[in-house]
GROMACS .gro file of N, CA and C in nm:
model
  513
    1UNK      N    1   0.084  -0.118   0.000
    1UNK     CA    2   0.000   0.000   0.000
    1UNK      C    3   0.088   0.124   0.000
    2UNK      N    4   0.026   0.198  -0.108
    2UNK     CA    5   0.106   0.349  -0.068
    2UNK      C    6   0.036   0.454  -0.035
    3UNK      N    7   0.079   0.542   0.032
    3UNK     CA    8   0.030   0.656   0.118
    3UNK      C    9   0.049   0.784   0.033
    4UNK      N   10   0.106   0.760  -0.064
    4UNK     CA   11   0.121   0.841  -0.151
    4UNK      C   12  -0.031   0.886  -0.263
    5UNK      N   13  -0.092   0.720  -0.286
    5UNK     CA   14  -0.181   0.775  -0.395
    5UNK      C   15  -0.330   0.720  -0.290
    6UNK      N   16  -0.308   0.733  -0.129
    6UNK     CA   17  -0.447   0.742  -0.083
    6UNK      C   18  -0.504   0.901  -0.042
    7UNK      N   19  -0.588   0.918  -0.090
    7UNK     CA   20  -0.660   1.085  -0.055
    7UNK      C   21  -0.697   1.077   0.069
    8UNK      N   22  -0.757   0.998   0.155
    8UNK     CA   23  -0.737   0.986   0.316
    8UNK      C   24  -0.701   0.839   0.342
    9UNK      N   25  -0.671   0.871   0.518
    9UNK     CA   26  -0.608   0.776   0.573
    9UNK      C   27  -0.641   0.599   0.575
   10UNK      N   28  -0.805   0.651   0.590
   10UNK     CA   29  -0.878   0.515   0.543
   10UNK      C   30  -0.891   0.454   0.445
   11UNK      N   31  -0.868   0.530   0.318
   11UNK     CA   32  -0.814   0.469   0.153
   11UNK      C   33  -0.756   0.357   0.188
   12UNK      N   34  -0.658   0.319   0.252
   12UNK     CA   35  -0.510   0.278   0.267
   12UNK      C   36  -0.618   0.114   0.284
   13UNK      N   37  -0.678   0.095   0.387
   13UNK     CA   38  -0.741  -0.031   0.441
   13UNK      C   39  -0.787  -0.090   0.350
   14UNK      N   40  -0.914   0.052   0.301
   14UNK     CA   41  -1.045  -0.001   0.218
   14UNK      C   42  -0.973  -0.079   0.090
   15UNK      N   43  -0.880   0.002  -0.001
   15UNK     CA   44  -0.847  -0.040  -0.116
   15UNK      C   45  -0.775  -0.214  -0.108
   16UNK      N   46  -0.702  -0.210   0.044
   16UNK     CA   47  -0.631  -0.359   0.049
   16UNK      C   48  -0.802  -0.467   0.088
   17UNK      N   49  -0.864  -0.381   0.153
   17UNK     CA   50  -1.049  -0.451   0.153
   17UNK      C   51  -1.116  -0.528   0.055
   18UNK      N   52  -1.116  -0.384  -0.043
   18UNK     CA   53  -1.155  -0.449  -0.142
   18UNK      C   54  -1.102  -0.555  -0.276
   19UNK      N   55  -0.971  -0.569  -0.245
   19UNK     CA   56  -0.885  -0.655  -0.298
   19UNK      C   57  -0.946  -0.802  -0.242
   20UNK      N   58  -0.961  -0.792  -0.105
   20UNK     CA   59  -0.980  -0.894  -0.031
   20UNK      C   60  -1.161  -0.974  -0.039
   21UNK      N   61  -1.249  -0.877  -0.128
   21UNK     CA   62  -1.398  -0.871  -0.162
   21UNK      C   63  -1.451  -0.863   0.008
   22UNK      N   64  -1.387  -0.780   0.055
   22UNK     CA   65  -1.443  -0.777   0.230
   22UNK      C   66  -1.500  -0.653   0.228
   23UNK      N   67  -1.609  -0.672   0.266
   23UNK     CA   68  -1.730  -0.518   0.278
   23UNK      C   69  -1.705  -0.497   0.465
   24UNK      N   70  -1.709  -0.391   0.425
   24UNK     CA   71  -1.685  -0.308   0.614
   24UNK      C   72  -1.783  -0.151   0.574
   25UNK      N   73  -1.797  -0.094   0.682
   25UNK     CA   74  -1.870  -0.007   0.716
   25UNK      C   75  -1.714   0.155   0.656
   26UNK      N   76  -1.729   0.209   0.584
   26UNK     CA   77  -1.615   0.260   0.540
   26UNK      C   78  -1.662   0.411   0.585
   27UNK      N   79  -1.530   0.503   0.614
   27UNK     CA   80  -1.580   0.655   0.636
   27UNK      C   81  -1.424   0.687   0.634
   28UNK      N   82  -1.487   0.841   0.511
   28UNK     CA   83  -1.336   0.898   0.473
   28UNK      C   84  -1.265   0.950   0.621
   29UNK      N   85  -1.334   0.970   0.707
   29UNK     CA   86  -1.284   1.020   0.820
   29UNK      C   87  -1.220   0.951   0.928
   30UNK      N   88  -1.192   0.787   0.865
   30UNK     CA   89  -1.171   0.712   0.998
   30UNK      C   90  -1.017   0.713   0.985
   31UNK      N   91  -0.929   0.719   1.099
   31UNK     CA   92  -0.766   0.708   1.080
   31UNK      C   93  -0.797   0.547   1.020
   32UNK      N   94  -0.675   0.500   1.005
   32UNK     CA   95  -0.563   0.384   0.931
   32UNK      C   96  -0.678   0.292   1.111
   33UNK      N   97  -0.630   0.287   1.182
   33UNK     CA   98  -0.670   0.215   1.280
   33UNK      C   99  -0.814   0.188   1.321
   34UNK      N  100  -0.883   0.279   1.306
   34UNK     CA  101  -1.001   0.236   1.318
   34UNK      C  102  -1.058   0.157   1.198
   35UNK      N  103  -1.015   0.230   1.058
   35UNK     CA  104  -1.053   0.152   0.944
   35UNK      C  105  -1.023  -0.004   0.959
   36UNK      N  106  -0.877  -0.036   1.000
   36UNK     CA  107  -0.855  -0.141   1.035
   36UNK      C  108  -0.887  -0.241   1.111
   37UNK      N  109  -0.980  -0.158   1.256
   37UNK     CA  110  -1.033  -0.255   1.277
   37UNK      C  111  -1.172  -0.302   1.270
   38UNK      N  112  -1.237  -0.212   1.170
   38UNK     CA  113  -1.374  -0.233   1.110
   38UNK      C  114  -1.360  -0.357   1.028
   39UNK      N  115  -1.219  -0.410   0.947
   39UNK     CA  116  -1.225  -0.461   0.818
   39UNK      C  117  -1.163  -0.560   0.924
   40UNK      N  118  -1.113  -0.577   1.001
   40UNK     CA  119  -1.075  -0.719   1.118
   40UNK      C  120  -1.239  -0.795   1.139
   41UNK      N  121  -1.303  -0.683   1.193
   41UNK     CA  122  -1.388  -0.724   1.238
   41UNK      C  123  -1.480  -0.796   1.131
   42UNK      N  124  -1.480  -0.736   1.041
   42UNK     CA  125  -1.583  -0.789   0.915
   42UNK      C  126  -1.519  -0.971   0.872
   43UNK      N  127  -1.379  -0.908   0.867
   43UNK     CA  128  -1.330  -1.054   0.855
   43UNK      C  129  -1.366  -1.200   0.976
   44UNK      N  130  -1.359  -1.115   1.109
   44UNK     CA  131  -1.440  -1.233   1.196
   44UNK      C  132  -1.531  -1.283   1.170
   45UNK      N  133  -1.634  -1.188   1.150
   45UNK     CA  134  -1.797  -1.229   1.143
   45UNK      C  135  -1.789  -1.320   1.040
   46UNK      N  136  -1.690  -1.333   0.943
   46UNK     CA  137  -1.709  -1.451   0.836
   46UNK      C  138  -1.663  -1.584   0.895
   47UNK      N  139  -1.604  -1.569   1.018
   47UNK     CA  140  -1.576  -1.698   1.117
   47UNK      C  141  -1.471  -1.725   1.028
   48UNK      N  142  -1.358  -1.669   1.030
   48UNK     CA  143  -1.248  -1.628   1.025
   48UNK      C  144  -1.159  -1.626   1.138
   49UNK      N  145  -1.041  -1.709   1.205
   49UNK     CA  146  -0.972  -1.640   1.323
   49UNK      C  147  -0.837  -1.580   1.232
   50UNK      N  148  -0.802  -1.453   1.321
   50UNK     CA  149  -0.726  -1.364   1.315
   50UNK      C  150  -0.629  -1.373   1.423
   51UNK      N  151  -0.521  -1.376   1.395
   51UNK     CA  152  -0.454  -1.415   1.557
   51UNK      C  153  -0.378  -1.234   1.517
   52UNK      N  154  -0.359  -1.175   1.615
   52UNK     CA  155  -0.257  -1.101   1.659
   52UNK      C  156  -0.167  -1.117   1.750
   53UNK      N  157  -0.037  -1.057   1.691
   53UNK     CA  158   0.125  -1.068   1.753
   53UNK      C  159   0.140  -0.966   1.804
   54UNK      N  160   0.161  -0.829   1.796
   54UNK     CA  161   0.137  -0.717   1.868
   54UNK      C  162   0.030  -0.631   1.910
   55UNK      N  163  -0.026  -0.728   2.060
   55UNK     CA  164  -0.135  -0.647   2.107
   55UNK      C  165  -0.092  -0.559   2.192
   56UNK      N  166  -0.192  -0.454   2.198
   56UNK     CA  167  -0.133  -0.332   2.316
   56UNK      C  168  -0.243  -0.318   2.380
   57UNK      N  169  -0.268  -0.363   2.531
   57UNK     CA  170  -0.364  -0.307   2.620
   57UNK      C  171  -0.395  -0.209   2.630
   58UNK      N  172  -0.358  -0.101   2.559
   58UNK     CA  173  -0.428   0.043   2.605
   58UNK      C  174  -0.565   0.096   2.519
   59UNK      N  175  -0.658   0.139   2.543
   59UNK     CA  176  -0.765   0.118   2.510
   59UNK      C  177  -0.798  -0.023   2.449
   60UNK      N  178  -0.848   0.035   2.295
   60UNK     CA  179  -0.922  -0.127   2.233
   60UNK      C  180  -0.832  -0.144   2.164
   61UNK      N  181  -0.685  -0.157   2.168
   61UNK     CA  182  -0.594  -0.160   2.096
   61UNK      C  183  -0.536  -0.337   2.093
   62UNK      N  184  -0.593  -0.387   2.194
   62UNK     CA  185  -0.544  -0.502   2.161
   62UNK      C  186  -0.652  -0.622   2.068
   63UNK      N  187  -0.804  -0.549   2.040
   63UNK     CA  188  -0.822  -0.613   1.920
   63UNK      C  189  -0.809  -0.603   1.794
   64UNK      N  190  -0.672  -0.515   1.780
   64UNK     CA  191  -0.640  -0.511   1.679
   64UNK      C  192  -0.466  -0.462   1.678
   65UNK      N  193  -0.436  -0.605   1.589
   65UNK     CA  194  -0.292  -0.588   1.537
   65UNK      C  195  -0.230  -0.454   1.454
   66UNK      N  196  -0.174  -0.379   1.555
   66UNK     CA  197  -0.161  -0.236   1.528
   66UNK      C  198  -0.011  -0.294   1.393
   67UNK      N  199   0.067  -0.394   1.392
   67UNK     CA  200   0.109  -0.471   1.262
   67UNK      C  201   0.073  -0.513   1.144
   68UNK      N  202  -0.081  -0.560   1.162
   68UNK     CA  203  -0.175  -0.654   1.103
   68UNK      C  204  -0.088  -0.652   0.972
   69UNK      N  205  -0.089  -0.550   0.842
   69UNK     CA  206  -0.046  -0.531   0.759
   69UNK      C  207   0.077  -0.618   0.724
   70UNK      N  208   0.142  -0.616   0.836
   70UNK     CA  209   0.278  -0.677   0.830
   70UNK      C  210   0.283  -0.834   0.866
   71UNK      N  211   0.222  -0.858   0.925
   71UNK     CA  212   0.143  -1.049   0.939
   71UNK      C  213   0.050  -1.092   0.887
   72UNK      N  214  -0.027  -0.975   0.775
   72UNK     CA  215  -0.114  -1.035   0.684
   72UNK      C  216  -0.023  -1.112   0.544
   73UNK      N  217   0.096  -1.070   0.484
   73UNK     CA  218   0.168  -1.079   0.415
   73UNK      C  219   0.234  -1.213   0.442
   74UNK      N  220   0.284  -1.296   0.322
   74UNK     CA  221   0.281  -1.448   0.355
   74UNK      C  222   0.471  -1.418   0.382
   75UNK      N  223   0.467  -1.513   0.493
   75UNK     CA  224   0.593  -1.497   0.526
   75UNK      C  225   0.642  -1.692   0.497
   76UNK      N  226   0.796  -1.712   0.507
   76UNK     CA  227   0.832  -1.854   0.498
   76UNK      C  228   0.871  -1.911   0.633
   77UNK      N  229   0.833  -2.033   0.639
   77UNK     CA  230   0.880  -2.062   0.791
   77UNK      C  231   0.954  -2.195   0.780
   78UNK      N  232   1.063  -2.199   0.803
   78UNK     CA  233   1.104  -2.318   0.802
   78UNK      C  234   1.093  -2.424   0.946
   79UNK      N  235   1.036  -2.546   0.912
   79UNK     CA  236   1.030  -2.667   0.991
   79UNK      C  237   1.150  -2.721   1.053
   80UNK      N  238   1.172  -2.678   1.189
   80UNK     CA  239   1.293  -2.696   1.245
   80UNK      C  240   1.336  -2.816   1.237
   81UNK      N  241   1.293  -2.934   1.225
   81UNK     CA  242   1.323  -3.059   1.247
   81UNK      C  243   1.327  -3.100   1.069
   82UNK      N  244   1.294  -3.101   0.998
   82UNK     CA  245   1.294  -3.129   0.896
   82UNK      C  246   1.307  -3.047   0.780
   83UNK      N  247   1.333  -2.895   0.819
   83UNK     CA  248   1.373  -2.793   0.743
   83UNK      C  249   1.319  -2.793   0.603
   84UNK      N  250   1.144  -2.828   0.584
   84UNK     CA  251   1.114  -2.788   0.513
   84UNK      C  252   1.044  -2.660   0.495
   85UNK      N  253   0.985  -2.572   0.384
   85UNK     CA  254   0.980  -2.457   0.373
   85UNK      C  255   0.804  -2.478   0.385
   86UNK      N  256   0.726  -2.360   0.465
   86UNK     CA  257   0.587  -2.337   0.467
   86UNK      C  258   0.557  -2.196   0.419
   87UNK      N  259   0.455  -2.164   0.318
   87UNK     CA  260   0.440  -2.018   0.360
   87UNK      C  261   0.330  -1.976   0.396
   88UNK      N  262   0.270  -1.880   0.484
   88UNK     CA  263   0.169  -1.882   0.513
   88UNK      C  264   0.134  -1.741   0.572
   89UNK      N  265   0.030  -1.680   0.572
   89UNK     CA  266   0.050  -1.513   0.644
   89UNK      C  267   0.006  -1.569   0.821
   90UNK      N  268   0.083  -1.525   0.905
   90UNK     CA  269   0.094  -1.553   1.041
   90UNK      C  270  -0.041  -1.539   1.084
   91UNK      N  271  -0.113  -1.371   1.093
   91UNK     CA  272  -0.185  -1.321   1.117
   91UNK      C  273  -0.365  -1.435   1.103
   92UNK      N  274  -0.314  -1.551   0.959
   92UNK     CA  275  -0.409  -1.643   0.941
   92UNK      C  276  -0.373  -1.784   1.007
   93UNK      N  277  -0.260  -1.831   0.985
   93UNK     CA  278  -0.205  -1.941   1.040
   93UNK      C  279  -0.144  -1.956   1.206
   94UNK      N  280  -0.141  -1.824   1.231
   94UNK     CA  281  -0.118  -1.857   1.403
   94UNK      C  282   0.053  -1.858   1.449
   95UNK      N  283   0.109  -1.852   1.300
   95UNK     CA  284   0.260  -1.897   1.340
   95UNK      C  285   0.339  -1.799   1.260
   96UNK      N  286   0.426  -1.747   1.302
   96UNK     CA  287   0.545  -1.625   1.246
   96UNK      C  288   0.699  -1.700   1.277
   97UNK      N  289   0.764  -1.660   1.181
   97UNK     CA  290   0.901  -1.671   1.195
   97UNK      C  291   0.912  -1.610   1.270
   98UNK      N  292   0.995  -1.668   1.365
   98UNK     CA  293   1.092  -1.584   1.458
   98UNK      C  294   1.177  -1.445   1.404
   99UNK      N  295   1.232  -1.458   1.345
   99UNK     CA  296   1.311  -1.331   1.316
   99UNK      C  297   1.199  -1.187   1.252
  100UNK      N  298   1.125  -1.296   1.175
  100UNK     CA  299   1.015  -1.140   1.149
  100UNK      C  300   0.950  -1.105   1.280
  101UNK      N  301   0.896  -1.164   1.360
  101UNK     CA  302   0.887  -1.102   1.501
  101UNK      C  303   0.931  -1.037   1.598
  102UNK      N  304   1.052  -1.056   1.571
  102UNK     CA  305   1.168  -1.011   1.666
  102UNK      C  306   1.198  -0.868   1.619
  103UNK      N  307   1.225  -0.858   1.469
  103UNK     CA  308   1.237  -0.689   1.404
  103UNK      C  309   1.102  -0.616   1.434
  104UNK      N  310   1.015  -0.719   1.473
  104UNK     CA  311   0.868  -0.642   1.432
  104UNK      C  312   0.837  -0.607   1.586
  105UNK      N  313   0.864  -0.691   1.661
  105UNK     CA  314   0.828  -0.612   1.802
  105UNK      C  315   0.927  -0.568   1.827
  106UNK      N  316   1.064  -0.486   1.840
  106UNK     CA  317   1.127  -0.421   1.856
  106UNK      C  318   1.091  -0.265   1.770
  107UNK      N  319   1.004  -0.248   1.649
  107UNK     CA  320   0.971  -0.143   1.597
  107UNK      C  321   0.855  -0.089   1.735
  108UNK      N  322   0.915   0.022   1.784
  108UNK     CA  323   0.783   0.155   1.864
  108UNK      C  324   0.696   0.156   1.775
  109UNK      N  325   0.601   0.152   1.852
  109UNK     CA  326   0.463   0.169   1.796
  109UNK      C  327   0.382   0.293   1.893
  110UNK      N  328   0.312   0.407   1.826
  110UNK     CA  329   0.318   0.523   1.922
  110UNK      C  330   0.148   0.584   1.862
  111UNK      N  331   0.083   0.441   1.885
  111UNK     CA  332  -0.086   0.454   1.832
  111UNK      C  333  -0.166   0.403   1.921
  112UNK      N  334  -0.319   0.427   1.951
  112UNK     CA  335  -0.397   0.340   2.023
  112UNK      C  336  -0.480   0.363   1.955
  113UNK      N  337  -0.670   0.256   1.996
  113UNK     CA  338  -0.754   0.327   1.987
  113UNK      C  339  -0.835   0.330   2.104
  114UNK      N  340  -0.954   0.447   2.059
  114UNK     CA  341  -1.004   0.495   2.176
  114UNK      C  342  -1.118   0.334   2.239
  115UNK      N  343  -1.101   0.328   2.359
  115UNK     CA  344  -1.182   0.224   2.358
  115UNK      C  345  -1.190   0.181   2.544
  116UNK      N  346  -1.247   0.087   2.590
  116UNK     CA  347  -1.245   0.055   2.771
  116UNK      C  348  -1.115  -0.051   2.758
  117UNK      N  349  -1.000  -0.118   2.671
  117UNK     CA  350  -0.912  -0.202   2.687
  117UNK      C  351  -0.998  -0.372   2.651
  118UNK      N  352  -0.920  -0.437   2.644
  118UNK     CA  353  -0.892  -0.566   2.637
  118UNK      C  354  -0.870  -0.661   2.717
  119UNK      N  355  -0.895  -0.716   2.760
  119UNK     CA  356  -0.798  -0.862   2.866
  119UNK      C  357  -0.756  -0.957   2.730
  120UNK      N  358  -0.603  -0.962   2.750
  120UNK     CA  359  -0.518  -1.037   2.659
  120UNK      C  360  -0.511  -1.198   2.753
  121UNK      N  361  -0.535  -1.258   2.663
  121UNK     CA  362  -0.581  -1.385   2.748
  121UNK      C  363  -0.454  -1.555   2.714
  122UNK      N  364  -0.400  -1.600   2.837
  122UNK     CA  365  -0.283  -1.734   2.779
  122UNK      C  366  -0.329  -1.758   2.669
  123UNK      N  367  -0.227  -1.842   2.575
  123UNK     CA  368  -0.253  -1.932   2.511
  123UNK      C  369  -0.267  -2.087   2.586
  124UNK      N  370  -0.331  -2.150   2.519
  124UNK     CA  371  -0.371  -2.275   2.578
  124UNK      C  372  -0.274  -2.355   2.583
  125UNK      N  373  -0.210  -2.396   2.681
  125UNK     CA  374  -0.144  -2.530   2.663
  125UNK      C  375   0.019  -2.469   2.600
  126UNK      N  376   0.043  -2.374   2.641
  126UNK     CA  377   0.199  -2.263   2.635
  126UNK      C  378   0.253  -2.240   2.784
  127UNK      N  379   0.364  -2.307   2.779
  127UNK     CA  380   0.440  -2.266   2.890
  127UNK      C  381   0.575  -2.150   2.908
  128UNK      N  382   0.616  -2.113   3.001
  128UNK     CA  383   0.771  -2.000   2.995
  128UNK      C  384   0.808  -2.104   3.060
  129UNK      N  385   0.905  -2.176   2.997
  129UNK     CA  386   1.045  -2.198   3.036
  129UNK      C  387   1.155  -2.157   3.088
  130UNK      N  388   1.136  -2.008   3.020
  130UNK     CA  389   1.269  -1.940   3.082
  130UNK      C  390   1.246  -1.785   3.074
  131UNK      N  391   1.266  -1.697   3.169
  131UNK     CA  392   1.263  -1.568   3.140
  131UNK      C  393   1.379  -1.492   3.164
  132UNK      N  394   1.441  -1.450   3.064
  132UNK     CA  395   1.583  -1.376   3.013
  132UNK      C  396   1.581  -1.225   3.052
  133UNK      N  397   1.587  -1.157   3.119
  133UNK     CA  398   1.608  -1.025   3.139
  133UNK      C  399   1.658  -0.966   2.962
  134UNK      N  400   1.614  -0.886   2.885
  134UNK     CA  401   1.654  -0.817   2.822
  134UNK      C  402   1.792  -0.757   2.756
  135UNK      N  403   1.829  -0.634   2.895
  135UNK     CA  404   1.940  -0.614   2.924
  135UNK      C  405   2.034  -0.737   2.987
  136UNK      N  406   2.043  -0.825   2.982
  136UNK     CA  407   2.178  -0.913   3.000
  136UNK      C  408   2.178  -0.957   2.857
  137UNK      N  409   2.199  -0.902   2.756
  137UNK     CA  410   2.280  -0.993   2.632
  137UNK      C  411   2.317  -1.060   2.631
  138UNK      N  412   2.419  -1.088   2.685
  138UNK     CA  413   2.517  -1.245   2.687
  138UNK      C  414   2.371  -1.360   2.723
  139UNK      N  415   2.324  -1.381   2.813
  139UNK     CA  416   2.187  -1.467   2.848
  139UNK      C  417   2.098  -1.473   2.695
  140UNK      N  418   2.063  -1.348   2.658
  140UNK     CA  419   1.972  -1.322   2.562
  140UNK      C  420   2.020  -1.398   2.388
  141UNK      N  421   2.153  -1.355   2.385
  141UNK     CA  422   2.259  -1.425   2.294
  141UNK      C  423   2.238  -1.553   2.326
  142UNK      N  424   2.242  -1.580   2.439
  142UNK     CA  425   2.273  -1.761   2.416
  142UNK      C  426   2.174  -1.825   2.412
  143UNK      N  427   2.020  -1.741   2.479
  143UNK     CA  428   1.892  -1.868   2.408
  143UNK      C  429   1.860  -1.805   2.282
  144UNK      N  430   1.884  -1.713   2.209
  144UNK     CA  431   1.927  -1.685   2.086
  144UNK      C  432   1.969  -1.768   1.991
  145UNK      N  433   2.093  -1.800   2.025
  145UNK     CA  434   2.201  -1.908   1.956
  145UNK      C  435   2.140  -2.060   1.935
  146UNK      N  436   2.004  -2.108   2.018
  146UNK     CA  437   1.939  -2.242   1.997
  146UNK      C  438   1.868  -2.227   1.837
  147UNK      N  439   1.806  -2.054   1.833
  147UNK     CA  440   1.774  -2.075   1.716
  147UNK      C  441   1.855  -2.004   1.573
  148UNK      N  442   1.954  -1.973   1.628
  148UNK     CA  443   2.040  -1.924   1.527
  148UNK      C  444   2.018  -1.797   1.400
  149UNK      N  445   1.882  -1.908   1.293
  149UNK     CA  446   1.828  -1.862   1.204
  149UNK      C  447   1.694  -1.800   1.189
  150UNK      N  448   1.666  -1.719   1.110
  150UNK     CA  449   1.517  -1.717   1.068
  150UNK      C  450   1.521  -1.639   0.940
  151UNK      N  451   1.378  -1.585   0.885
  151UNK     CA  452   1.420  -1.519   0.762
  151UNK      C  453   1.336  -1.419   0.727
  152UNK      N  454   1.396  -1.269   0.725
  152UNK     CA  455   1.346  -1.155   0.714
  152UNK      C  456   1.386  -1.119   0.551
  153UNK      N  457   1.230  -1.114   0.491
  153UNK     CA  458   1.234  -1.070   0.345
  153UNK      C  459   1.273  -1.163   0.239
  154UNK      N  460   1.264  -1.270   0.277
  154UNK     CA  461   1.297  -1.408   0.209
  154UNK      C  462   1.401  -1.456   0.227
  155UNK      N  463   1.532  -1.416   0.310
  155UNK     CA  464   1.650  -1.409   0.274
  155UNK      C  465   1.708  -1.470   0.437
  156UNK      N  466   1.778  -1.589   0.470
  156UNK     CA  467   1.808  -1.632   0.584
  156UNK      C  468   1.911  -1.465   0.663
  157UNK      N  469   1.806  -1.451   0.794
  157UNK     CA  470   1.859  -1.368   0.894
  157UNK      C  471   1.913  -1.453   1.016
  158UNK      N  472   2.033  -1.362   1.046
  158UNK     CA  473   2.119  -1.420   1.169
  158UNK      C  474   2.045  -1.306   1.262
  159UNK      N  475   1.946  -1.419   1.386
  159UNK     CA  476   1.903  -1.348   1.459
  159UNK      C  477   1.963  -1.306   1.555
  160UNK      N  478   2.097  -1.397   1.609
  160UNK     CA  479   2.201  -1.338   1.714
  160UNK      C  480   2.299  -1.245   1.669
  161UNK      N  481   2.311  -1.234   1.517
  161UNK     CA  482   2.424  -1.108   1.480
  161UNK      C  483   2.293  -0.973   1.511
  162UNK      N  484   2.173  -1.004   1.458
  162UNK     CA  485   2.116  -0.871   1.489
  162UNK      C  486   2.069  -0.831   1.602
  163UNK      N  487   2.011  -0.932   1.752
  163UNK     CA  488   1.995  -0.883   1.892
  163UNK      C  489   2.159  -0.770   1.914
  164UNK      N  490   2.264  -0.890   1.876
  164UNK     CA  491   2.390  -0.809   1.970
  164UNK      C  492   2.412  -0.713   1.894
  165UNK      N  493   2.299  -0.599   1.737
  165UNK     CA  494   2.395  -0.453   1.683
  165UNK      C  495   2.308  -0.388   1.766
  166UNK      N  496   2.163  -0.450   1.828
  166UNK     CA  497   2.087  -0.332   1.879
  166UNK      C  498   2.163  -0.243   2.041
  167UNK      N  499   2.137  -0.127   1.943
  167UNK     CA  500   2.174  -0.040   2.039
  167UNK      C  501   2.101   0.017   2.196
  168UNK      N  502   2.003  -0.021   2.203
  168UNK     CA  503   1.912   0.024   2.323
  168UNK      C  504   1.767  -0.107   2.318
  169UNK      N  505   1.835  -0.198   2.365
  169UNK     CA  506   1.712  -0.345   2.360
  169UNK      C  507   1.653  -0.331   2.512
  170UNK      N  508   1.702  -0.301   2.602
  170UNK     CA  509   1.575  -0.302   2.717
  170UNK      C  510   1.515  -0.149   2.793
  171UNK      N  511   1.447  -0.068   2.705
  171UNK     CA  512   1.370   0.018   2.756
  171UNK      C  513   1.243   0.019   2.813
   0.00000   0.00000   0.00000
């Protein structure tokens, strides 16, 4: 999508909408986010699940992947054990490469919408194993190093060369 040839902000949704033959309630006046989550929502009601990766509790921001755009797009995932190739958009299949996640929640995000909030709720049957403080790199590097690889833009990313260039990882 370009921002270049939408006349308002809600262009941007509707036009990837109607690509998609998804009817939503449309208004030139709605920001990028609300449009977005009119056309989420339309997509539920077709009994559709939508998983989101970056929810934000503040208002109604966590029913909607303030990313979406970026996990609607089919990403490759390779099968750790058998290293074959899947592609699939996360946002539908439930599952993201690691490394596109990792660039993607490290991008600030500095949006909400207006709304009473969310309760973000476990996943079923997901455990923490381990919780790494941030700021200790060396720790962060080394459960890092189990997965070595992943792949941002089609192209195998070294996810431990890029944790250790970031310059400010625990704010």
């Amino acid at each position: 999508m370009s921002a270049r040839k939408a006349r308002y902000p809600a262009d941007m949704i509707a036009c990837w909408a109607s690509m998609c033959n998804l009817a939503y309630e449309y208004r030139e006046s709605d920001d990028v986010l609300t449009a977005l989550r009119k056309a989420i929502f339309a997509i539920r009601n077709h009994g559709i699940c939508v998983y989101n990766f970056q929810a934000d509790v503040v208002g109604s921001s966590a029913e909607v992947d303030v990313d979406f755009l970026t996990y609607a797009q089919e990403q490759p995932l390779r099968h750790v054990t058998f290293h074959a190739f899947t592609l699939g958009a996360p946002c539908f299949t439930g599952v993201a490469d690691f490394a596109q996640h990792l660039v993607t929640s490290l991008d600030e995000k500095h949006m909400s919408l207006i709304g009473t909030g969310v309760t973000i709720r476990r996943i079923v049957r997901a455990s923490i194993e381990n919780i790494t403080p941030a700021e200790d790199r060396d720790k962060v590097a080394a459960e890092l190093e189990r997965i070595k690889t992943g792949f941002w833009d089609f192209n195998v990313f070294d996810v431990v060369g890029f944790f250790l260039r970031i310059e400010d990882v625990a704010m």
